Amino acid sequence: MAINIKRPNGTEDVLPKDVYKWHTVEKITRDTAESFGFSELRFPTFENTDLFLRSVGETTDVVQKEMYTVKAKETEFTLRPEGTAGAIRAMLQNGLLNEALPQKIFYIISCFRHERPQAGRLREFHQFGLEMAGSPAPTADAEVICLAKNILDRLGLKNIELHINSIGCPTCRAKYHEALKAFFEPHKDELCDTCKERLVKNPMRLLDCKSPEDREIAKDAPVILDYLCEECSEHFAKLKKYLDNAGIAYTVDPKIVRGLDYYTKTVFEFITTEIGAQGTVCGGGRYDGLIEQLGGQHTPALGFGMGIERLLLVMDKQNCDYLSPKKCDIYFASMGDAALEKAMELTRGLREYGYCAEYDLMGRGIKAQMKYANKIGAVYTVVLGDNELADGKAKLKEMESGKETEILLNDKFTSNFENEYFNKVLDVMDAEGSPMFAFTGEDK
Ligand code: ATP
Ligand code: MG
């Protein structure tokens, strides 16, 4: 019987030939976050379902439609649909919020949502995310947005628009909810079933509905900015000023409410029009009530998540530069057992110095070995046979140019393996500190 098991819908394999793109995003996000004083936090892929019910919110799409909930023995768990809930749970459980504030953490994680798969919308996707806990000040909002912008710039992305909004605090939200209810009430029967329920439980969620009919109705709905209390208004004004000072362009977009319930005050998205409908590459905001809601002390906090697959879609589209993929620096082709053992010894030494060195693992003939070296893109090759072993010399071939140089193969010699690719000296020593690999400097 043929085995024909495919990967689940909405998941992706990242092949070795493409993984350097992921490494680029992971390195740049990590380095940028660290340059802003953020440290990495790692936490479980699954959590107790209640954590998401209590944080993400029971009336959100994520909780109502998209969670992967599994029952293992008698306990129920949910694969994380986003990072904030788990990160805050971990910070609380490990007492990080009792340490110096603000606490600043970042993570690179997989997330799971049962959505309709399409370009830029997967069921398992990856996020770079971060959280800053402890500061109520608008400087924190500006800092986090600057960090996101910095990452997008360092990745080389262009034309990504920043949209910001303030969705206020519970004080301003109460008045706004009344206004929304009054606005939608006459259209109640035309709304989708989910929104009928939202109208009663959480009217602001109506603005996040994806149904075109509901969107049409919501077009003229009252906007939250007209209902902000003085404190929230001032907070938003300061954030805008700090962004202006930093030279970061933004659009105030009162339609952004974000898909998760925990947000307060600032919400923001970085959006591109270049990868189709799923154009939000980064979304985040402030969630001043969440930590208390999860059992901690009142601690204002904020954060964002960036979809790595979406970033890569835009980077490919815009022909951004990636870090070079790792290649085989040197391949030893060998004839006969003695030469093979020499090749093994030389690769050991080179690897200790951080080089990627390889030799034949297939018992192939010399021609086939050279073909293989070519296929894997080896920068240099050395052919070792009886003559080379007897003379203690071999030819180092630079594959691209075909140029050959003589090298000494004596495990007691200093190596000065210099070349224009690596632009550095390679000193390979054996276990006693004696050099293993020598460069005669004679061009052939
Ligand atoms: P959207 O409106 O696109 O569904 P969201 O508001 O549900 O996004 P967030 O929960 O804020 O998204 O997640 C942060 C980021 O993670 C998004 O801006 C996006 O880049 C990415 N993202 C969210 N859901 C998916 C998904 N299903 N597949 C790929 N990336 C995703
Ligand atoms: Mg979504």
Tab-separated table of C-alpha atoms and ligand atoms in Angstrom:
chain	number	residue	atom	x	y	z
A	1	MET	CA	0.000	0.000	0.000
A	2	ALA	CA	1.401	3.373	-0.973
A	3	ILE	CA	1.974	5.787	1.891
A	4	ASN	CA	0.437	9.055	0.926
A	5	ILE	CA	0.367	11.238	3.968
A	6	LYS	CA	0.500	14.943	3.252
A	7	ARG	CA	1.036	17.841	5.619
A	8	PRO	CA	-2.181	19.251	7.097
A	9	ASN	CA	-3.936	22.048	5.223
A	10	GLY	CA	-2.692	25.467	6.208
A	11	THR	CA	0.767	24.323	7.333
A	12	GLU	CA	4.064	24.798	5.519
A	13	ASP	CA	7.384	23.002	5.215
A	14	VAL	CA	10.445	25.225	5.127
A	15	LEU	CA	13.024	23.479	2.958
A	16	PRO	CA	16.782	23.616	3.656
A	17	LYS	CA	17.272	25.708	0.511
A	18	ASP	CA	14.960	28.429	1.857
A	19	VAL	CA	15.706	28.385	5.553
A	20	TYR	CA	18.269	31.199	5.285
A	21	LYS	CA	15.327	33.554	4.742
A	22	TRP	CA	13.885	32.556	8.105
A	23	HIS	CA	17.303	32.919	9.700
A	24	THR	CA	17.488	36.463	8.348
A	25	VAL	CA	14.170	37.464	9.905
A	26	GLU	CA	14.966	35.675	13.161
A	27	LYS	CA	18.374	37.330	13.438
A	28	ILE	CA	17.212	40.832	12.612
A	29	THR	CA	14.166	40.707	14.899
A	30	ARG	CA	16.232	39.263	17.744
A	31	ASP	CA	19.140	41.716	17.329
A	32	THR	CA	16.814	44.710	17.083
A	33	ALA	CA	14.799	43.694	20.166
A	34	GLU	CA	18.038	43.182	22.108
A	35	SER	CA	19.297	46.586	21.055
A	36	PHE	CA	16.164	48.027	22.732
A	37	GLY	CA	16.906	46.026	25.916
A	38	PHE	CA	14.405	43.201	25.393
A	39	SER	CA	15.291	39.609	26.404
A	40	GLU	CA	13.947	36.376	24.991
A	41	LEU	CA	11.248	34.424	26.827
A	42	ARG	CA	10.328	30.843	25.928
A	43	PHE	CA	7.024	29.333	26.996
A	44	PRO	CA	4.871	26.323	26.107
A	45	THR	CA	3.127	25.749	22.791
A	46	PHE	CA	-0.069	24.778	24.621
A	47	GLU	CA	-1.736	26.236	27.680
A	48	ASN	CA	-4.876	25.620	29.684
A	49	THR	CA	-7.810	26.663	27.510
A	50	ASP	CA	-9.064	29.007	30.235
A	51	LEU	CA	-6.032	31.234	29.781
A	52	PHE	CA	-7.188	32.164	26.278
A	53	LEU	CA	-10.865	32.412	27.210
A	54	ARG	CA	-9.984	34.894	29.927
A	55	SER	CA	-7.493	36.971	27.933
A	56	VAL	CA	-8.262	36.854	24.214
A	57	GLY	CA	-11.986	37.085	25.029
A	58	GLU	CA	-14.992	34.832	24.546
A	59	THR	CA	-16.616	36.972	21.857
A	60	THR	CA	-13.571	37.147	19.565
A	61	ASP	CA	-13.199	35.169	16.321
A	62	VAL	CA	-10.054	33.590	17.711
A	63	VAL	CA	-11.895	32.017	20.632
A	64	GLN	CA	-15.225	31.383	18.917
A	65	LYS	CA	-13.929	29.853	15.697
A	66	GLU	CA	-10.193	29.438	15.511
A	67	MET	CA	-8.794	27.621	18.546
A	68	TYR	CA	-7.238	24.167	18.377
A	69	THR	CA	-8.393	22.626	21.605
A	70	VAL	CA	-7.251	19.117	22.463
A	71	LYS	CA	-8.270	16.793	25.205
A	72	ALA	CA	-5.386	14.759	26.584
A	73	LYS	CA	-6.532	12.219	29.169
A	74	GLU	CA	-8.964	14.248	31.247
A	75	THR	CA	-7.392	17.671	30.779
A	76	GLU	CA	-8.182	20.177	28.079
A	77	PHE	CA	-5.492	22.277	26.438
A	78	THR	CA	-5.363	24.782	23.593
A	79	LEU	CA	-2.519	25.295	21.131
A	80	ARG	CA	-1.574	28.946	21.501
A	81	PRO	CA	-3.400	31.122	18.953
A	82	GLU	CA	-1.191	34.113	19.895
A	83	GLY	CA	1.714	34.923	22.182
A	84	THR	CA	0.617	37.554	24.686
A	85	ALA	CA	-1.513	35.340	26.949
A	86	GLY	CA	1.190	32.692	27.393
A	87	ALA	CA	3.961	35.264	27.783
A	88	ILE	CA	2.081	37.145	30.498
A	89	ARG	CA	1.115	33.876	32.217
A	90	ALA	CA	4.823	32.911	32.272
A	91	MET	CA	5.871	36.336	33.562
A	92	LEU	CA	3.295	36.139	36.346
A	93	GLN	CA	4.043	32.557	37.304
A	94	ASN	CA	7.790	33.219	37.478
A	95	GLY	CA	7.538	36.482	39.388
A	96	LEU	CA	9.108	38.614	36.633
A	97	LEU	CA	6.654	41.416	37.339
A	98	ASN	CA	8.063	41.771	40.869
A	99	GLU	CA	11.451	42.599	39.383
A	100	ALA	CA	12.662	45.901	37.932
A	101	LEU	CA	10.014	47.455	35.689
A	102	PRO	CA	9.443	47.747	32.849
A	103	GLN	CA	9.926	44.074	32.057
A	104	LYS	CA	10.730	43.731	28.368
A	105	ILE	CA	10.553	40.353	26.681
A	106	PHE	CA	10.351	39.027	23.121
A	107	TYR	CA	9.679	35.632	21.551
A	108	ILE	CA	9.714	33.815	18.228
A	109	ILE	CA	6.929	31.243	18.265
A	110	SER	CA	4.500	29.168	16.239
A	111	CYS	CA	0.782	29.967	16.648
A	112	PHE	CA	-2.259	27.938	15.642
A	113	ARG	CA	-5.602	29.162	14.367
A	114	HIS	CA	-8.260	27.206	12.547
A	115	GLU	CA	-8.808	29.669	9.712
A	116	ARG	CA	-9.485	29.283	6.006
A	117	PRO	CA	-6.001	28.815	4.532
A	118	GLN	CA	-4.956	31.308	1.844
A	119	ALA	CA	-1.888	33.367	0.929
A	120	GLY	CA	-0.642	34.898	4.175
A	121	ARG	CA	-3.211	33.070	6.278
A	122	LEU	CA	-2.139	29.740	7.696
A	123	ARG	CA	-3.306	27.375	10.410
A	124	GLU	CA	0.170	27.101	11.826
A	125	PHE	CA	2.011	30.393	11.442
A	126	HIS	CA	4.943	32.054	13.149
A	127	GLN	CA	5.247	35.281	15.030
A	128	PHE	CA	7.962	37.469	16.314
A	129	GLY	CA	6.317	39.164	19.284
A	130	LEU	CA	7.199	41.225	22.295
A	131	GLU	CA	5.684	42.568	25.489
A	132	MET	CA	6.638	45.457	27.734
A	133	ALA	CA	5.036	45.416	31.210
A	134	GLY	CA	4.966	48.107	33.854
A	135	SER	CA	4.753	51.447	32.070
A	136	PRO	CA	1.538	53.433	31.608
A	137	ALA	CA	3.441	56.220	29.802
A	138	PRO	CA	2.990	57.042	26.119
A	139	THR	CA	6.785	56.886	25.774
A	140	ALA	CA	6.403	53.102	26.107
A	141	ASP	CA	3.878	53.063	23.251
A	142	ALA	CA	6.226	55.142	21.127
A	143	GLU	CA	9.188	52.911	22.027
A	144	VAL	CA	7.392	49.724	21.013
A	145	ILE	CA	6.149	51.219	17.736
A	146	CYS	CA	9.671	52.545	16.982
A	147	LEU	CA	11.040	49.071	17.594
A	148	ALA	CA	8.581	47.525	15.141
A	149	LYS	CA	9.395	50.191	12.571
A	150	ASN	CA	13.118	49.627	13.140
A	151	ILE	CA	12.728	45.910	12.398
A	152	LEU	CA	10.803	46.595	9.184
A	153	ASP	CA	13.497	49.077	8.112
A	154	ARG	CA	16.357	46.706	8.925
A	155	LEU	CA	14.645	43.967	6.925
A	156	GLY	CA	14.718	46.420	4.032
A	157	LEU	CA	10.931	46.672	3.673
A	158	LYS	CA	9.363	49.636	1.916
A	159	ASN	CA	5.866	51.112	1.708
A	160	ILE	CA	4.543	49.636	4.927
A	161	GLU	CA	2.003	52.007	6.416
A	162	LEU	CA	1.558	52.522	10.124
A	163	HIS	CA	-2.068	52.904	11.250
A	164	ILE	CA	-2.773	53.920	14.823
A	165	ASN	CA	-5.872	54.401	16.921
A	166	SER	CA	-6.872	54.669	20.552
A	167	ILE	CA	-9.706	52.481	21.768
A	168	GLY	CA	-9.773	54.136	25.177
A	169	CYS	CA	-10.093	52.765	28.671
A	170	PRO	CA	-13.157	51.156	30.336
A	171	THR	CA	-14.402	54.678	31.265
A	172	CYS	CA	-14.586	55.998	27.713
A	173	ARG	CA	-15.533	52.574	26.360
A	174	ALA	CA	-18.776	52.484	28.421
A	175	LYS	CA	-20.127	55.596	26.711
A	176	TYR	CA	-18.917	54.396	23.332
A	177	HIS	CA	-20.621	51.017	23.752
A	178	GLU	CA	-23.925	52.803	24.378
A	179	ALA	CA	-23.444	54.851	21.218
A	180	LEU	CA	-22.632	51.735	19.184
A	181	LYS	CA	-25.645	49.880	20.536
A	182	ALA	CA	-27.897	52.773	19.636
A	183	PHE	CA	-26.382	52.879	16.148
A	184	PHE	CA	-26.633	49.140	15.367
A	185	GLU	CA	-29.977	48.456	17.101
A	186	PRO	CA	-32.121	49.526	14.087
A	187	HIS	CA	-30.045	47.168	11.855
A	188	LYS	CA	-30.156	44.272	14.281
A	189	ASP	CA	-32.006	41.875	11.972
A	190	GLU	CA	-29.598	42.465	9.064
A	191	LEU	CA	-26.496	41.537	11.101
A	192	CYS	CA	-24.818	38.114	10.947
A	193	ASP	CA	-25.611	35.748	13.819
A	194	THR	CA	-22.272	36.270	15.528
A	195	CYS	CA	-22.777	40.028	15.467
A	196	LYS	CA	-26.305	39.766	16.872
A	197	GLU	CA	-24.691	38.206	19.911
A	198	ARG	CA	-21.858	40.753	19.895
A	199	LEU	CA	-24.366	43.600	19.939
A	200	VAL	CA	-25.459	42.443	23.370
A	201	LYS	CA	-22.147	41.252	24.805
A	202	ASN	CA	-19.396	43.335	23.189
A	203	PRO	CA	-20.580	45.858	20.559
A	204	MET	CA	-17.060	47.048	19.616
A	205	ARG	CA	-16.408	43.589	18.131
A	206	LEU	CA	-19.001	44.446	15.462
A	207	LEU	CA	-16.415	46.744	13.889
A	208	ASP	CA	-14.077	43.791	13.422
A	209	CYS	CA	-16.606	41.634	11.537
A	210	LYS	CA	-15.350	40.365	8.171
A	211	SER	CA	-18.802	39.995	6.542
A	212	PRO	CA	-19.224	42.554	3.717
A	213	GLU	CA	-22.879	43.223	4.656
A	214	ASP	CA	-21.996	43.978	8.263
A	215	ARG	CA	-19.083	46.116	7.150
A	216	GLU	CA	-21.375	48.174	4.972
A	217	ILE	CA	-23.678	48.802	7.935
A	218	ALA	CA	-20.695	49.635	10.176
A	219	LYS	CA	-19.395	52.213	7.686
A	220	ASP	CA	-21.070	55.158	9.411
A	221	ALA	CA	-20.826	53.866	12.966
A	222	PRO	CA	-19.667	56.339	15.628
A	223	VAL	CA	-15.880	56.441	16.083
A	224	ILE	CA	-14.171	55.839	19.410
A	225	LEU	CA	-11.907	58.886	19.103
A	226	ASP	CA	-14.950	61.115	19.703
A	227	TYR	CA	-15.580	59.354	23.017
A	228	LEU	CA	-12.118	59.314	24.592
A	229	CYS	CA	-11.831	60.606	28.161
A	230	GLU	CA	-9.338	63.349	28.885
A	231	GLU	CA	-6.579	61.003	30.051
A	232	CYS	CA	-6.862	58.736	27.013
A	233	SER	CA	-7.022	61.725	24.691
A	234	GLU	CA	-3.891	63.197	26.177
A	235	HIS	CA	-2.097	59.841	26.056
A	236	PHE	CA	-2.895	59.518	22.351
A	237	ALA	CA	-1.823	63.108	21.634
A	238	LYS	CA	1.558	62.484	23.304
A	239	LEU	CA	2.105	59.261	21.394
A	240	LYS	CA	1.475	61.116	18.138
A	241	LYS	CA	3.946	63.814	19.175
A	242	TYR	CA	6.664	61.255	19.995
A	243	LEU	CA	6.122	59.521	16.655
A	244	ASP	CA	6.368	62.897	14.910
A	245	ASN	CA	9.610	63.603	16.801
A	246	ALA	CA	10.993	60.248	15.678
A	247	GLY	CA	10.050	60.993	12.077
A	248	ILE	CA	7.708	58.011	11.893
A	249	ALA	CA	4.784	58.610	9.552
A	250	TYR	CA	1.362	57.275	10.578
A	251	THR	CA	-2.304	57.495	9.724
A	252	VAL	CA	-4.914	57.774	12.450
A	253	ASP	CA	-7.385	55.050	11.572
A	254	PRO	CA	-10.427	54.976	13.892
A	255	LYS	CA	-11.555	51.693	12.264
A	256	ILE	CA	-8.800	49.624	13.909
A	257	VAL	CA	-10.197	47.814	16.929
A	258	ARG	CA	-7.961	44.691	16.783
A	259	GLY	CA	-9.137	41.119	16.959
A	260	LEU	CA	-8.426	40.444	20.629
A	261	ASP	CA	-10.384	41.742	23.582
A	262	TYR	CA	-7.611	42.758	25.905
A	263	TYR	CA	-6.581	45.993	24.224
A	264	THR	CA	-6.947	49.471	25.805
A	265	LYS	CA	-5.815	52.896	24.590
A	266	THR	CA	-3.236	52.554	21.786
A	267	VAL	CA	-3.738	50.001	19.023
A	268	PHE	CA	-1.681	49.898	15.840
A	269	GLU	CA	-1.047	47.940	12.679
A	270	PHE	CA	1.632	48.000	9.998
A	271	ILE	CA	-0.075	47.328	6.697
A	272	THR	CA	1.067	46.697	3.136
A	273	THR	CA	-1.062	46.514	0.009
A	274	GLU	CA	1.513	44.385	-1.827
A	275	ILE	CA	0.574	40.853	-0.725
A	276	GLY	CA	-3.173	40.836	-1.251
A	277	ALA	CA	-5.905	40.930	1.345
A	278	GLN	CA	-3.810	39.667	4.283
A	279	GLY	CA	-1.723	42.810	4.420
A	280	THR	CA	-1.254	43.318	8.163
A	281	VAL	CA	2.342	42.344	8.866
A	282	CYS	CA	2.321	43.576	12.455
A	283	GLY	CA	-0.438	44.243	14.958
A	284	GLY	CA	-0.327	45.317	18.550
A	285	GLY	CA	-1.331	47.703	21.264
A	286	ARG	CA	-1.700	48.431	24.931
A	287	TYR	CA	-3.531	46.126	27.337
A	288	ASP	CA	-3.589	47.834	30.719
A	289	GLY	CA	-6.213	45.540	32.257
A	290	LEU	CA	-4.967	42.125	31.161
A	291	ILE	CA	-2.404	41.356	33.852
A	292	GLU	CA	-4.898	42.092	36.609
A	293	GLN	CA	-7.502	40.044	34.767
A	294	LEU	CA	-5.114	37.079	34.845
A	295	GLY	CA	-4.623	37.365	38.583
A	296	GLY	CA	-1.660	39.752	38.830
A	297	GLN	CA	-1.468	43.226	40.299
A	298	HIS	CA	-2.651	46.095	38.134
A	299	THR	CA	0.255	46.468	35.665
A	300	PRO	CA	-0.102	48.456	32.468
A	301	ALA	CA	1.513	46.723	29.508
A	302	LEU	CA	1.690	46.590	25.745
A	303	GLY	CA	3.130	44.593	22.875
A	304	PHE	CA	2.825	43.438	19.294
A	305	GLY	CA	3.006	40.382	17.053
A	306	MET	CA	4.548	40.228	13.584
A	307	GLY	CA	3.608	37.455	11.190
A	308	ILE	CA	6.872	35.993	9.895
A	309	GLU	CA	5.303	34.313	6.834
A	310	ARG	CA	3.751	37.647	5.831
A	311	LEU	CA	7.054	39.473	6.329
A	312	LEU	CA	8.734	36.935	4.039
A	313	LEU	CA	6.008	37.337	1.402
A	314	VAL	CA	6.666	41.077	1.290
A	315	MET	CA	10.447	40.639	1.402
A	316	ASP	CA	10.321	38.279	-1.593
A	317	LYS	CA	7.981	40.614	-3.426
A	318	GLN	CA	10.254	43.599	-2.801
A	319	ASN	CA	13.462	41.673	-3.530
A	320	CYS	CA	14.915	42.433	-0.131
A	321	ASP	CA	18.396	41.159	0.741
A	322	TYR	CA	18.757	38.069	2.894
A	323	LEU	CA	21.777	36.916	4.889
A	324	SER	CA	23.812	34.502	2.748
A	325	PRO	CA	22.964	30.849	3.190
A	326	LYS	CA	25.699	28.734	4.786
A	327	LYS	CA	27.743	26.834	2.196
A	328	CYS	CA	30.334	24.090	2.337
A	329	ASP	CA	33.661	25.918	2.644
A	330	ILE	CA	35.819	23.006	1.679
A	331	TYR	CA	35.179	19.499	0.373
A	332	PHE	CA	37.804	16.753	0.523
A	333	ALA	CA	37.529	14.271	-2.294
A	334	SER	CA	39.527	11.124	-1.611
A	335	MET	CA	40.779	7.970	-3.311
A	336	GLY	CA	41.457	4.958	-1.121
A	337	ASP	CA	41.110	4.284	2.576
A	338	ALA	CA	44.202	6.122	3.757
A	339	ALA	CA	43.163	9.292	1.902
A	340	LEU	CA	39.629	9.010	3.261
A	341	GLU	CA	40.981	8.850	6.791
A	342	LYS	CA	43.159	11.880	6.119
A	343	ALA	CA	40.077	13.707	4.817
A	344	MET	CA	38.229	12.845	8.021
A	345	GLU	CA	41.105	14.142	10.121
A	346	LEU	CA	41.363	17.408	8.193
A	347	THR	CA	37.627	18.089	8.336
A	348	ARG	CA	37.675	17.582	12.100
A	349	GLY	CA	40.279	20.302	12.472
A	350	LEU	CA	38.548	22.723	10.129
A	351	ARG	CA	35.170	22.293	11.827
A	352	GLU	CA	36.699	23.184	15.157
A	353	TYR	CA	37.556	26.516	13.623
A	354	GLY	CA	34.020	27.088	12.511
A	355	TYR	CA	34.366	26.076	8.874
A	356	CYS	CA	31.919	23.864	7.088
A	357	ALA	CA	34.056	20.970	5.835
A	358	GLU	CA	32.822	17.741	4.244
A	359	TYR	CA	34.145	14.505	2.740
A	360	ASP	CA	32.700	11.493	0.946
A	361	LEU	CA	30.153	9.528	2.940
A	362	MET	CA	28.848	7.489	0.034
A	363	GLY	CA	31.875	5.459	-1.070
A	364	ARG	CA	31.790	7.224	-4.444
A	365	GLY	CA	34.510	7.423	-7.058
A	366	ILE	CA	36.499	10.631	-7.410
A	367	LYS	CA	34.494	11.965	-10.359
A	368	ALA	CA	31.204	11.493	-8.562
A	369	GLN	CA	32.647	13.128	-5.457
A	370	MET	CA	33.625	16.208	-7.441
A	371	LYS	CA	30.182	16.332	-8.997
A	372	TYR	CA	28.684	16.237	-5.524
A	373	ALA	CA	31.029	19.005	-4.309
A	374	ASN	CA	29.830	21.085	-7.222
A	375	LYS	CA	26.169	20.406	-6.485
A	376	ILE	CA	26.428	21.452	-2.858
A	377	GLY	CA	28.255	24.591	-3.921
A	378	ALA	CA	31.554	23.865	-2.101
A	379	VAL	CA	33.782	26.939	-2.270
A	380	TYR	CA	37.016	24.890	-2.292
A	381	THR	CA	37.865	21.273	-2.960
A	382	VAL	CA	40.985	19.254	-2.239
A	383	VAL	CA	41.657	15.933	-3.945
A	384	LEU	CA	43.533	13.436	-1.774
A	385	GLY	CA	45.091	10.241	-3.164
A	386	ASP	CA	48.175	8.088	-2.596
A	387	ASN	CA	50.494	10.624	-4.271
A	388	GLU	CA	49.260	13.490	-2.151
A	389	LEU	CA	49.650	11.474	1.013
A	390	ALA	CA	53.174	10.431	0.049
A	391	ASP	CA	54.229	14.008	-0.860
A	392	GLY	CA	52.372	15.671	1.977
A	393	LYS	CA	51.000	18.159	-0.568
A	394	ALA	CA	47.713	18.610	-2.368
A	395	LYS	CA	45.958	21.034	-4.670
A	396	LEU	CA	43.342	23.345	-3.317
A	397	LYS	CA	40.849	24.187	-6.040
A	398	GLU	CA	38.714	27.273	-5.908
A	399	MET	CA	35.574	25.944	-7.560
A	400	GLU	CA	34.223	29.132	-9.051
A	401	SER	CA	37.415	30.233	-10.810
A	402	GLY	CA	38.975	26.793	-11.210
A	403	LYS	CA	42.199	28.272	-9.807
A	404	GLU	CA	44.469	25.760	-8.090
A	405	THR	CA	46.945	26.399	-5.306
A	406	GLU	CA	49.335	23.978	-3.655
A	407	ILE	CA	48.918	23.349	0.042
A	408	LEU	CA	50.938	21.328	2.522
A	409	LEU	CA	49.101	18.479	4.170
A	410	ASN	CA	51.238	17.908	7.154
A	411	ASP	CA	49.542	17.616	10.495
A	412	LYS	CA	52.553	19.178	12.180
A	413	PHE	CA	52.541	22.466	10.244
A	414	THR	CA	50.999	25.844	10.803
A	415	SER	CA	48.289	26.503	8.372
A	416	ASN	CA	47.884	29.829	6.754
A	417	PHE	CA	44.875	29.107	4.711
A	418	GLU	CA	44.208	32.541	3.366
A	419	ASN	CA	41.811	33.289	0.584
A	420	GLU	CA	39.918	36.076	-0.953
A	421	TYR	CA	36.503	34.616	-0.072
A	422	PHE	CA	36.906	34.337	3.647
A	423	ASN	CA	39.433	37.120	3.804
A	424	LYS	CA	40.989	35.752	6.932
A	425	VAL	CA	43.684	33.389	8.075
A	426	LEU	CA	42.687	29.899	9.011
A	427	ASP	CA	44.835	28.336	11.656
A	428	VAL	CA	44.000	24.710	12.116
A	429	MET	CA	45.695	23.014	15.009
A	430	ASP	CA	45.597	19.431	16.128
A	431	ALA	CA	44.778	18.369	19.673
A	432	GLU	CA	48.294	19.199	20.920
A	433	GLY	CA	48.127	22.638	19.426
A	434	SER	CA	50.267	21.723	16.435
A	435	PRO	CA	49.152	23.021	13.091
A	436	MET	CA	47.505	20.512	10.780
A	437	PHE	CA	47.078	22.180	7.474
A	438	ALA	CA	49.575	24.360	5.661
A	439	PHE	CA	49.437	26.772	2.764
A	440	THR	CA	52.572	26.957	0.631
A	441	GLY	CA	51.544	30.159	-1.086
A	442	GLU	CA	52.594	28.825	-4.513
A	443	ASP	CA	50.006	29.506	-7.174
A	444	LYS	CA	49.820	26.931	-9.928
B	1	ATP	P1	-5.781	39.400	10.668
B	1	ATP	O1	-6.673	40.582	10.792
B	1	ATP	O2	-4.878	39.448	9.478
B	1	ATP	O3	-6.506	38.114	10.830
B	1	ATP	P2	-5.178	39.350	13.442
B	1	ATP	O4	-5.672	40.625	13.963
B	1	ATP	O5	-5.971	38.122	13.614
B	1	ATP	O6	-4.762	39.486	11.901
B	1	ATP	P3	-3.023	39.248	15.395
B	1	ATP	O7	-3.713	38.365	16.327
B	1	ATP	O8	-2.839	40.658	15.736
B	1	ATP	O9	-3.667	39.103	13.941
B	1	ATP	O10	-1.598	38.598	15.053
B	1	ATP	C1	-0.446	39.384	14.775
B	1	ATP	C2	0.093	39.127	13.400
B	1	ATP	O11	0.213	37.738	13.139
B	1	ATP	C3	-0.805	39.611	12.285
B	1	ATP	O12	-0.594	40.967	12.046
B	1	ATP	C4	-0.328	38.781	11.117
B	1	ATP	O13	0.856	39.315	10.554
B	1	ATP	C5	-0.013	37.468	11.765
B	1	ATP	N1	-1.123	36.494	11.595
B	1	ATP	C6	-2.290	36.441	12.290
B	1	ATP	N2	-3.031	35.410	11.901
B	1	ATP	C7	-2.305	34.769	10.937
B	1	ATP	C8	-2.509	33.600	10.142
B	1	ATP	N3	-3.593	32.864	10.264
B	1	ATP	N4	-1.545	33.248	9.254
B	1	ATP	C9	-0.414	33.968	9.122
B	1	ATP	N5	-0.158	35.067	9.843
B	1	ATP	C10	-1.077	35.468	10.746
B	2	MG	MG	-7.271	37.021	12.443
